[in-house]
Structures are given as C-alpha cells and as structure tokens.
mmCIF file of C-alpha atoms in Angstrom:
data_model
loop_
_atom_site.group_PDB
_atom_site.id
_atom_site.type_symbol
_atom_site.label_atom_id
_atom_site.label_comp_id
_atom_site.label_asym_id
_atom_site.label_seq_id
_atom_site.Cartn_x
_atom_site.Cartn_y
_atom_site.Cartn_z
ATOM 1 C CA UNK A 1 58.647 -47.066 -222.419
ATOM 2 C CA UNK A 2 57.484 -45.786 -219.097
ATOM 3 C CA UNK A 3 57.737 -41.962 -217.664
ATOM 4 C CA UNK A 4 60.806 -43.006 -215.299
ATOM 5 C CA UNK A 5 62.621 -44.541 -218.454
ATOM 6 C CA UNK A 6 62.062 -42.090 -220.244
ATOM 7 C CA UNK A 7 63.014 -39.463 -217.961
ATOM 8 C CA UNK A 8 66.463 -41.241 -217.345
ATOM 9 C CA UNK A 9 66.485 -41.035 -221.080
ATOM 10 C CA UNK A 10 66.497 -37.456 -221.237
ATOM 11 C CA UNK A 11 68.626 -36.945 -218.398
ATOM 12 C CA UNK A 12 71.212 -38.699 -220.415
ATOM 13 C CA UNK A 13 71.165 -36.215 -223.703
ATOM 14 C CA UNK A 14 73.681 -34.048 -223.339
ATOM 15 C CA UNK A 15 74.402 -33.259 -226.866
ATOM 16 C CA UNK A 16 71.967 -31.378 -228.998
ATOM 17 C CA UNK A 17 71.783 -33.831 -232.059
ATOM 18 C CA UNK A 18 70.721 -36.358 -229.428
ATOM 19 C CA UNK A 19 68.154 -33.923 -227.948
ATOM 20 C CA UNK A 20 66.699 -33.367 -231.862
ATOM 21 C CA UNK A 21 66.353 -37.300 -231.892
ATOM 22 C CA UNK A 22 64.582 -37.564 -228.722
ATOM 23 C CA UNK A 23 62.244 -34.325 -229.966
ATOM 24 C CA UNK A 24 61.759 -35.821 -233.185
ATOM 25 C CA UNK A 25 60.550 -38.865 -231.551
ATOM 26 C CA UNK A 26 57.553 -37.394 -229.201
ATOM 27 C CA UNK A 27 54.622 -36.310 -231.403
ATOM 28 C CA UNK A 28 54.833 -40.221 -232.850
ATOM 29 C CA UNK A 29 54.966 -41.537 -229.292
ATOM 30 C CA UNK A 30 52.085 -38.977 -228.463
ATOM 31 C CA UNK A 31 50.004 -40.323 -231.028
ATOM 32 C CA UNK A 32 50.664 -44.140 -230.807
ATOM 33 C CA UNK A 33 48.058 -46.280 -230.319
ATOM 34 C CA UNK A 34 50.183 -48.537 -228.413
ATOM 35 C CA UNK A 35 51.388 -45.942 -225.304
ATOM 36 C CA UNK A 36 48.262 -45.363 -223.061
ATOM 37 C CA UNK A 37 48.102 -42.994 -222.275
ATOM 38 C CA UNK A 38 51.391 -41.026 -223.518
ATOM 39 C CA UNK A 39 50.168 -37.939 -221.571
ATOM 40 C CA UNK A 40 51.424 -39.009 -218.402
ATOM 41 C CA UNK A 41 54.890 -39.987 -219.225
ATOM 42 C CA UNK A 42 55.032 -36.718 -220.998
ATOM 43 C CA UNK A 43 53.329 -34.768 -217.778
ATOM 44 C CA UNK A 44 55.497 -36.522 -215.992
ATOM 45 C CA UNK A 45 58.839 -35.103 -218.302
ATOM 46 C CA UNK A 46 57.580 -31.109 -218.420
ATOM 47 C CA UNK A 47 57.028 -31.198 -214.675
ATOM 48 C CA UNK A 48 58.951 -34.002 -212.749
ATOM 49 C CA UNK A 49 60.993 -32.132 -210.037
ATOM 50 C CA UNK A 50 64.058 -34.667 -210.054
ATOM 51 C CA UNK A 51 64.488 -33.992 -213.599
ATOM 52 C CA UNK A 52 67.496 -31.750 -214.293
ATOM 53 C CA UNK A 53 66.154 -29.797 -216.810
ATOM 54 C CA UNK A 54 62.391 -30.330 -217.919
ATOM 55 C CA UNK A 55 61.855 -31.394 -220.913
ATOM 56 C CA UNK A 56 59.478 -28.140 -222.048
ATOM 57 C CA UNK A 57 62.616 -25.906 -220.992
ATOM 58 C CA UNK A 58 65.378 -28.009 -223.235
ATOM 59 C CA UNK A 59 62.848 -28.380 -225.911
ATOM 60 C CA UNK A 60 63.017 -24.061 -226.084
ATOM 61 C CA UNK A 61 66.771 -24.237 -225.348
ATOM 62 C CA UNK A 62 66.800 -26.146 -228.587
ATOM 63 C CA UNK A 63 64.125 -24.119 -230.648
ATOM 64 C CA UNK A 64 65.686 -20.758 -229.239
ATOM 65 C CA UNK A 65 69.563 -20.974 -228.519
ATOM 66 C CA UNK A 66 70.784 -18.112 -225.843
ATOM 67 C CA UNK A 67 72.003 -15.446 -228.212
ATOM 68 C CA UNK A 68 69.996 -16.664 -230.812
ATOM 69 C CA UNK A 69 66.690 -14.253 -232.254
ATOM 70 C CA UNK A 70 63.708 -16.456 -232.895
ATOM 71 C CA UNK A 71 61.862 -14.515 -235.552
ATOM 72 C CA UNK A 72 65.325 -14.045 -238.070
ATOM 73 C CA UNK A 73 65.278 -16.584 -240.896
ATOM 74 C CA UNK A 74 67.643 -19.664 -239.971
ATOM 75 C CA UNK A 75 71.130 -19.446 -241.055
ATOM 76 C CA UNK A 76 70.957 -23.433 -242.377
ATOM 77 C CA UNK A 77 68.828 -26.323 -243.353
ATOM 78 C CA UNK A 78 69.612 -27.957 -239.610
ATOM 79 C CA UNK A 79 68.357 -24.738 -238.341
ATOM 80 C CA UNK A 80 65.147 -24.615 -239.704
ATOM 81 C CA UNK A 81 64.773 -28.627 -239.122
ATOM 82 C CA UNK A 82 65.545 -28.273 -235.341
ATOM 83 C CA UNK A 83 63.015 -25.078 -234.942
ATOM 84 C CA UNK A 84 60.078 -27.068 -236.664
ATOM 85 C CA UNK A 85 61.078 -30.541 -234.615
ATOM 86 C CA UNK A 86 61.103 -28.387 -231.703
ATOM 87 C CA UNK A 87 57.825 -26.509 -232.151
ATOM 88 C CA UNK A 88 55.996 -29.585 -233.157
ATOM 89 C CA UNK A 89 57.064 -31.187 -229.943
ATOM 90 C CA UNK A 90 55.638 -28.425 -227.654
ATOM 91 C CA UNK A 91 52.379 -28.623 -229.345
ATOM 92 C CA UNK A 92 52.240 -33.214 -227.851
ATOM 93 C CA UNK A 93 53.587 -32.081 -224.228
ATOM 94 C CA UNK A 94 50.254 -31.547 -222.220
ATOM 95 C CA UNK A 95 49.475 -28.331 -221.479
ATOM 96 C CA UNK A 96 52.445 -25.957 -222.967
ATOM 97 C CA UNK A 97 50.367 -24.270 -225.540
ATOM 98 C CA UNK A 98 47.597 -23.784 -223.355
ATOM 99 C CA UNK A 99 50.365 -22.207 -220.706
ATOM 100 C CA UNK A 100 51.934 -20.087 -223.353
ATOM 101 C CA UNK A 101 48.711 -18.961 -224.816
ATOM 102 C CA UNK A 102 47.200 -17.944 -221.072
ATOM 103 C CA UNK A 103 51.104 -16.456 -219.980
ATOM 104 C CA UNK A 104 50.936 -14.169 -223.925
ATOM 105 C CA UNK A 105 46.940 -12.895 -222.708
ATOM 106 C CA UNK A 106 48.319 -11.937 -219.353
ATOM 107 C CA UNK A 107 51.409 -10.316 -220.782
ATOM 108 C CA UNK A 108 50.995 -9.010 -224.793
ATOM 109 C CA UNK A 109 54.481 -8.755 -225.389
ATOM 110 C CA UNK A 110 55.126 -12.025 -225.143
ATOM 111 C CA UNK A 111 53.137 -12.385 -228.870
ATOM 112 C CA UNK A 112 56.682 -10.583 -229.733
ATOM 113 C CA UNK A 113 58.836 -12.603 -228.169
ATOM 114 C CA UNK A 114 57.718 -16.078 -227.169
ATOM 115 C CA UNK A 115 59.395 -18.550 -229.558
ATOM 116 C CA UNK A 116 56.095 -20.594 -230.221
ATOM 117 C CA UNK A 117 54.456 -17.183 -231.723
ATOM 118 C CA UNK A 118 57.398 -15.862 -233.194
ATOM 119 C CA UNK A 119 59.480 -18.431 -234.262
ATOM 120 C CA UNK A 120 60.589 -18.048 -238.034
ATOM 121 C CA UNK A 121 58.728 -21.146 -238.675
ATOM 122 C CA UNK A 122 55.705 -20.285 -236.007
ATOM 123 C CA UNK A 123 53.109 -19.984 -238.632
ATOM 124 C CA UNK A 124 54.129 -23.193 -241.344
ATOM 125 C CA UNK A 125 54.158 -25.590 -238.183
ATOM 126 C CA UNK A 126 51.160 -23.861 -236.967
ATOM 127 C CA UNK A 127 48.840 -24.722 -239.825
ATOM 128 C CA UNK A 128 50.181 -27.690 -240.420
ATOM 129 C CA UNK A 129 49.360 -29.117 -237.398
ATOM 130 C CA UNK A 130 46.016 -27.961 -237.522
ATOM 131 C CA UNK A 131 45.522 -30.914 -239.949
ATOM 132 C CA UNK A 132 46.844 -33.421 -237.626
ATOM 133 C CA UNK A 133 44.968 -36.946 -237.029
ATOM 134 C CA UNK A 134 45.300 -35.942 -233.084
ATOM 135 C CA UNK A 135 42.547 -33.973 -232.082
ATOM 136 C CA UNK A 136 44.388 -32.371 -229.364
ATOM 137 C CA UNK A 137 46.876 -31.290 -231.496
ATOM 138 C CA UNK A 138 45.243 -30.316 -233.945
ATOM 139 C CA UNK A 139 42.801 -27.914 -231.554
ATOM 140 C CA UNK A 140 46.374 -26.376 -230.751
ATOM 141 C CA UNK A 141 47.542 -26.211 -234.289
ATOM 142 C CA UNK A 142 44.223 -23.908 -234.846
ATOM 143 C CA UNK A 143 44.253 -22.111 -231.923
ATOM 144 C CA UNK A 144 47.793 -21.069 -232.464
ATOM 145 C CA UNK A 145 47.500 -20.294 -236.174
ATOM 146 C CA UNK A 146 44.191 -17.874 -235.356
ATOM 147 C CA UNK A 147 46.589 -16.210 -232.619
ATOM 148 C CA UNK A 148 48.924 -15.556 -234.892
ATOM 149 C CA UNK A 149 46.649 -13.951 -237.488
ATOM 150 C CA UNK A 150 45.092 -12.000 -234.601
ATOM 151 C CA UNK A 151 49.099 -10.961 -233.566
ATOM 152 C CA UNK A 152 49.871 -9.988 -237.142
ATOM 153 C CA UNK A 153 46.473 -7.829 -237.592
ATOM 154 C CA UNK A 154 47.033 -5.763 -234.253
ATOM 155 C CA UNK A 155 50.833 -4.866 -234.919
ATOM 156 C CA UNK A 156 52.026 -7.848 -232.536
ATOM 157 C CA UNK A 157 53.756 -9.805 -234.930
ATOM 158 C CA UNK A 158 57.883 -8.649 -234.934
ATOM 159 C CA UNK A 159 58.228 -11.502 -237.643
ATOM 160 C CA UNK A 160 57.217 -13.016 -240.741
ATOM 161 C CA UNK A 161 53.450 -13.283 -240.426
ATOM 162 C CA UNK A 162 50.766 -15.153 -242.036
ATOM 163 C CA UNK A 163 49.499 -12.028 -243.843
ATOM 164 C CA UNK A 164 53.240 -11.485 -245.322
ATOM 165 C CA UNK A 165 52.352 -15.067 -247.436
ATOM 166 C CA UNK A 166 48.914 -14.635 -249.069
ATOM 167 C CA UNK A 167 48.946 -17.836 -250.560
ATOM 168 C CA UNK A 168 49.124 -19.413 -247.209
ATOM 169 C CA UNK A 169 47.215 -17.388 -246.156
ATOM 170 C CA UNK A 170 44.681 -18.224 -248.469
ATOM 171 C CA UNK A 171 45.146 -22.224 -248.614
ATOM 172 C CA UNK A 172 44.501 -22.125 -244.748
ATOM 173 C CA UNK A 173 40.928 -20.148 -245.140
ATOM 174 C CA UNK A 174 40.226 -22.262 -247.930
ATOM 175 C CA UNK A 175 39.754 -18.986 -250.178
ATOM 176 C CA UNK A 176 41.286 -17.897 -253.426
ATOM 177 C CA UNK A 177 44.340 -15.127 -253.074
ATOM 178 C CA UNK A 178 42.174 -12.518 -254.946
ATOM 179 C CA UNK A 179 39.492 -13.248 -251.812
ATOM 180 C CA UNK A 180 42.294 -12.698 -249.459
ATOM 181 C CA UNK A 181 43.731 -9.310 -251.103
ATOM 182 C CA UNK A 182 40.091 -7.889 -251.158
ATOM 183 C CA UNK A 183 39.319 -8.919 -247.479
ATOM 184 C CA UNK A 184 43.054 -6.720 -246.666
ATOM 185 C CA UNK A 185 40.877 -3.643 -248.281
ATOM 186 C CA UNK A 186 37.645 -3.994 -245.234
ATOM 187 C CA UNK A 187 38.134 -3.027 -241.979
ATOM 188 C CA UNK A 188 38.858 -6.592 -240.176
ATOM 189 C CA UNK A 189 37.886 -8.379 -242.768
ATOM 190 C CA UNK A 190 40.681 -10.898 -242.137
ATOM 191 C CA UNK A 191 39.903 -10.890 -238.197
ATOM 192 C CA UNK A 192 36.301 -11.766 -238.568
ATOM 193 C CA UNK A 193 37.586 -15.013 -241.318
ATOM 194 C CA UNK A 194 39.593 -15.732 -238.887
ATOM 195 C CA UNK A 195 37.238 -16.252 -235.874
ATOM 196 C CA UNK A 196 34.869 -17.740 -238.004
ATOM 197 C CA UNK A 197 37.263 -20.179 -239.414
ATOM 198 C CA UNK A 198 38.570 -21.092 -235.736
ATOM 199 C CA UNK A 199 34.784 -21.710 -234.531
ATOM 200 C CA UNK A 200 33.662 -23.941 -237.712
ATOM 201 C CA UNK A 201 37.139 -26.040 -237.078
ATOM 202 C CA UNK A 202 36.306 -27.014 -233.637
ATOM 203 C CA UNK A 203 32.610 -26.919 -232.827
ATOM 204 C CA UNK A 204 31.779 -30.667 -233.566
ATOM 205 C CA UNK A 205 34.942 -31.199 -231.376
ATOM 206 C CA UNK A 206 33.703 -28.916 -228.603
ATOM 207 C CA UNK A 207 29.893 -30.832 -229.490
ATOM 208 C CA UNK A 208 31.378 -34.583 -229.173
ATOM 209 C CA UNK A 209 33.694 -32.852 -225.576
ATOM 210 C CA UNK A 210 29.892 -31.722 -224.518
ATOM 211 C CA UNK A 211 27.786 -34.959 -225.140
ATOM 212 C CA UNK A 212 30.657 -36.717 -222.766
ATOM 213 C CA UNK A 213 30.366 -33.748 -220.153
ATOM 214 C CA UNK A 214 26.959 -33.789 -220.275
ATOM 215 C CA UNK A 215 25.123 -32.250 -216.939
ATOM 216 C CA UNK A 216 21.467 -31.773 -215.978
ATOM 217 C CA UNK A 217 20.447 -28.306 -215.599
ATOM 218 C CA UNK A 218 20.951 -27.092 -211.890
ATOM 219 C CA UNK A 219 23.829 -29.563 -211.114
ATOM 220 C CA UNK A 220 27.499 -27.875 -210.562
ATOM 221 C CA UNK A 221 29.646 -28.152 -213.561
ATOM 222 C CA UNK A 222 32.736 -30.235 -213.015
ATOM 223 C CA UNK A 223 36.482 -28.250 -214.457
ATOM 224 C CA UNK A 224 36.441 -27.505 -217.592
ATOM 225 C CA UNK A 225 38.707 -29.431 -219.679
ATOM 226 C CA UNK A 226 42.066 -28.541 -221.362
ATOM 227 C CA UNK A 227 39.604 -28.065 -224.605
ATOM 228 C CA UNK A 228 37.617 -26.052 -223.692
ATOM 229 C CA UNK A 229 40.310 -23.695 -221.763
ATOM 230 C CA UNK A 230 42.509 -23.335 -224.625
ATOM 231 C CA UNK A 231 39.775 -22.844 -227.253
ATOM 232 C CA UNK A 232 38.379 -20.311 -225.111
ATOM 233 C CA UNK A 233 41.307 -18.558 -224.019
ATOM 234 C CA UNK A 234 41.994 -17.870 -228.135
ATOM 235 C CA UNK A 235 38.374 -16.551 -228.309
ATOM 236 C CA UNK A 236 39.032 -14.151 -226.046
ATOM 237 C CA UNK A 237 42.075 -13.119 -228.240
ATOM 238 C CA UNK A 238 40.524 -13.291 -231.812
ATOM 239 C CA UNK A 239 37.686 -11.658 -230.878
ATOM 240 C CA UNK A 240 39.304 -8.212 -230.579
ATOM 241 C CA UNK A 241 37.730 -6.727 -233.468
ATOM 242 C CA UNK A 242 34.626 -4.621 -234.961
ATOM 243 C CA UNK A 243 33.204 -6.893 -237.547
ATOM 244 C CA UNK A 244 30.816 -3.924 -238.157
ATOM 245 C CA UNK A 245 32.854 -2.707 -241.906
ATOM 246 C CA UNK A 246 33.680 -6.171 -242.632
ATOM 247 C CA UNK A 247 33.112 -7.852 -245.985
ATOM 248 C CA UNK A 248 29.057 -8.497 -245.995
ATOM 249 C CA UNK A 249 29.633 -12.205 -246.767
ATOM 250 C CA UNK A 250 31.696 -12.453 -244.197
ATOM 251 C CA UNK A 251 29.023 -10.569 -241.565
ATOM 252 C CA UNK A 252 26.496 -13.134 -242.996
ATOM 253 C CA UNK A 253 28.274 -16.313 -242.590
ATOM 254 C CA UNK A 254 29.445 -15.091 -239.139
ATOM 255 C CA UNK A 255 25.700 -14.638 -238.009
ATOM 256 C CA UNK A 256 24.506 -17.646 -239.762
ATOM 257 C CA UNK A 257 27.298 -19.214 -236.984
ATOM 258 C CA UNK A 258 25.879 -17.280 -234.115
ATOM 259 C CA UNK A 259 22.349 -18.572 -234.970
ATOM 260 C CA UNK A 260 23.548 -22.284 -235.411
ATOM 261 C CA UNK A 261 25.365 -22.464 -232.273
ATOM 262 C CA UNK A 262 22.924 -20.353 -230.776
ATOM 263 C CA UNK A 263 19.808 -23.038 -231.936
ATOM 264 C CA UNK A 264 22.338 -26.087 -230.543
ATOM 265 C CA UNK A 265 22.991 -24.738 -227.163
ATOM 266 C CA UNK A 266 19.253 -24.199 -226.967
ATOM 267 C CA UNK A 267 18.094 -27.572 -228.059
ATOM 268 C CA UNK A 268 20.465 -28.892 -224.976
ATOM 269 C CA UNK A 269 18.923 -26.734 -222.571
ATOM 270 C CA UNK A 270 15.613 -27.726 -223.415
ATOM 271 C CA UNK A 271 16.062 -31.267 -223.360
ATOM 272 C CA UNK A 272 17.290 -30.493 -219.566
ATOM 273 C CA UNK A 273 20.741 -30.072 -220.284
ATOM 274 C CA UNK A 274 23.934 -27.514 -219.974
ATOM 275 C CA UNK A 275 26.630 -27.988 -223.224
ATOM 276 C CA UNK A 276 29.177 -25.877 -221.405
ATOM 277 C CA UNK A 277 31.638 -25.681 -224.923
ATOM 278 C CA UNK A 278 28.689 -24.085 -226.435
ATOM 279 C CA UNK A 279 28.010 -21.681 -223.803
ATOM 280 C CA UNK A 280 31.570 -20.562 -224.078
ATOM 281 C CA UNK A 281 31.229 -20.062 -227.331
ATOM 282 C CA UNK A 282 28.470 -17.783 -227.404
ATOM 283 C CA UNK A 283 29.726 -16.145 -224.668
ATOM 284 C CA UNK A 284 32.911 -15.027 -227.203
ATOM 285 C CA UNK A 285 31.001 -14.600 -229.961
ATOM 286 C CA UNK A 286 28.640 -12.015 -228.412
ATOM 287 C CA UNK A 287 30.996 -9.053 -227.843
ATOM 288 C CA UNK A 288 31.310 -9.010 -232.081
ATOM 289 C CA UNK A 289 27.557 -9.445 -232.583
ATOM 290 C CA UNK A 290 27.108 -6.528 -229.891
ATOM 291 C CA UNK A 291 29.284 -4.332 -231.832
ATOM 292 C CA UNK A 292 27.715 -5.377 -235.407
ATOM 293 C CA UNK A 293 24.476 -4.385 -233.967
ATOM 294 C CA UNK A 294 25.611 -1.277 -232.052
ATOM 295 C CA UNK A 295 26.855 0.228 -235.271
ATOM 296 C CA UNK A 296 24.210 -1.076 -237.275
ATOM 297 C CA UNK A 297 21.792 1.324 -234.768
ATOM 298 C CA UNK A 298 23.844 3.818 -235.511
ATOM 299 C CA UNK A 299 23.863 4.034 -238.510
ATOM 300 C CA UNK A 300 19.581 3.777 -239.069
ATOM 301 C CA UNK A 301 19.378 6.892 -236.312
ATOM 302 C CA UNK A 302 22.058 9.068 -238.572
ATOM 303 C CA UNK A 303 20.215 8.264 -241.413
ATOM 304 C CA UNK A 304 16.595 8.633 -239.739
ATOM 305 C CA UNK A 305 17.859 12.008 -238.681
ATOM 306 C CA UNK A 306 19.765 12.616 -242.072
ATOM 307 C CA UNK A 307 22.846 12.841 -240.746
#
C-alpha cells in the first residue's frame, strides 16, 4: 500500500477502535520485508500537509485522551492495550522519538509530562522494544528506556518508574535484584549502569553506521544520521552524573569502555579515517571520566596533605 493510500486510509478513521487497528498495524508494516522502504509512506503520514490530522498527533490523541492523565494506571484492559499499541507505534514513525527526545532536552518538564516518558506503560514498552529485530527501533527502545532511568534518578519521573520495579529493573541490566538494591546504596551507581549499558547496546550498531559513513581524514563530514542524533542526544542526558562514588566494578567496566572505544576510534584515524559515531561517543563519555579523575586528584592531595 502506497503513502497516498494509506493516507486516504487514515483520513477515513473516525472512530477510535478503527484508529487502534490502523496503530496496531504500523510497527508490522514498518518492519516488512516486502514495503521498501516503509519510511516514506510513514514520513509521508506524520508530516503530509493535506492530511487532516497527522498521524503522530492522532496516534497521542489515542495514547493520551484530552482530560485523560498519562502517568495514572489505566482504568481497563482496553486502556492499557491502546496506550502500549499507541506507544509502540510512535517508536516505527521516522523521527518522533528523536523529536520528543531533542523537544524534553530543550524543555525538562516535558520528562513530566510528555506521554512517551510518562505514560503508565512508558517503561514496559520501552524495554521491550529495545529487543526488537529492527535496529532502528530497537536504538529507540534503548535510548528511551536509559532516559527514563536518567528521569527517575534526577526527580523527573511524576510516574511509575523503572526504579519503582527492581526486578525489571534488574532483567533489563542483566543483573541480579540483590546487584540492583546495592547499586541504590552508591552515589549514581544506577546512572553510571545505565550509560554503560546504553553504550555496550549500540556501539557495534554505531561501528557497522561508521564503516558505511566512512570519510578520509580532512574531507567534510556529510549530516549525521538519525542514529547517531538520537543516540547522542540521550548521551547528553545520561551522562548527568558523578561516577566518582560509584560502585568500583562499575568505575572499572566503565573505563575498560572508554579505553575500548577510545583504541577503535584510534585505529580508524590511523588507517586515514574519521568514525564520526565513535567520536561522539567519546565526546559524551569524557565529561564522566573528567569528573572520575577530578575527584580522584582530590582525593590523593587531601590525603598527601592529611586532610
């Protein structure tokens, strides 16, 4: 089905049980193999100007009914189906998490109030769709689950967040409960897992987006891509943090990262070439291994001078 079929499609919906068929349908017709490339017809829905409502804005209208309060539990079953239908749809239309994600940086309160951070079922969909087969959406479904654990750690969070489940909190680090509990009792413990879990998820992603972007050294680079905006855009919001009284393991493993990456993007540059994803990277990694060695300074003057 085309972008102008499809758009008559919508058009037609005027009921919301035929809206929550049509959503239902998209991250399916995202991912087929057949549609090539979905992306357009679904560009084409979120921004087409003779559309009378876009499909982003019913999608929300659906998710987030006037009067209605994302973050309180739903009030049925066909609640809670419609909110996850609806949030896994925004993460298959090009570009919406990406916008929400930049719009929440510019504006903080919106990590309070935008339905795709607050939603009561923000965090489940979240996680689960970091496991998708779709890389795209699956870079999303990370990036949005690290925001949330960033929005929950600074206060953000006005509803259930992932720290208020510590068993999924634990099954999405990969860590026992008892790990989790302990990391709650070190100063951003959590935060630092959390940027470390975000970088190790999507680094031979960012590698394989680099090998194709590939540029010799001295030659302009050419726009970033989606990727690499959204993946850095949550950097810059998970990376809020003083890893300096975190969990030692944690301090290790994060600078065993920081070397690794650090090794890669030099190997590139070497061979005569610019890996802009890694660049980025260490470019949002190096305000936390500033800090970490800042108060690690500290720390050898007070006790040189036995304070």
């Amino acid at each position: 089905m085309d972008a102008r079929a499809l758009a008559w499609t919508l058009d037609a919906l005027d009921e919301d049980h035929e809206l929550e068929q049509f959503i239902a349908a998209i991250p399916g017709y995202y991912r087929s193999s057949t549609v090539q490339p979905p992306d357009v017809a679904l560009k084409h829905l979120t921004h087409h100007e003779g559309l009378d409502s876009p499909l982003e804005a019913r999608v929300l209208d659906l998710l987030c009914p006037r009067g209605t309060v994302p973050h309180m539990p739903p009030t049925s079953a066909m609640e809670r189906k419609r909110r996850v239908l609806s949030l896994e749809a925004l993460y298959c239309l090009p570009g919406v998490v990406a916008w929400h994600m930049r719009a929440a940086v510019i504006e903080p309160t919106l990590f309070a109030t935008d339905p795709l951070f607050v939603s009561s079922e923000a965090w489940a969909v979240a996680v689960s769709m970091a496991q998708d087969t779709n890389r795209d959406i699956a870079l999303a479904g990370h990036c949005v689950a690290a925001v949330l654990v960033a929005a929950w750690q600074h206060d953000f969070a006005v509803g259930p967040g992932p720290g208020d489940d510590v068993g999924s909190l634990a099954r999405h680090f990969g860590v026992p409960e008892s790990v989790i509990q302990a990391w709650a009792q070190q100063a951003d413990s959590v935060m630092l897992a959390n940027l470390i879990h975000l970088l190790e998820n999507t680094l031979e992603d960012l590698r394989e987006r680099d090998a194709l972007d590939l540029l010799p050294i001295g030659m302009d680079f050419t726009s970033p891509s989606p990727r690499h905006k959204l993946l850095y855009t949550t950097l810059g919001v998970v990376n809020k943090f003083s890893a300096a009284g975190a969990a030692r393991e944690l301090q290790e493993a994060f600078m065993g990262l920081w070397t690794r990456v650090e090794d890669l993007e030099r190997g590139m540059r070497e061979s005569g070439y610019r890996a802009r994803g890694l660049k980025m990277i260490l470019r949002r990694m190096q305000p936390v291994v500033n800090n970490r060695a800042s108060h690690q300074l500290g720390y050898r003057r007070g006790r040189r001078f036995g304070n």
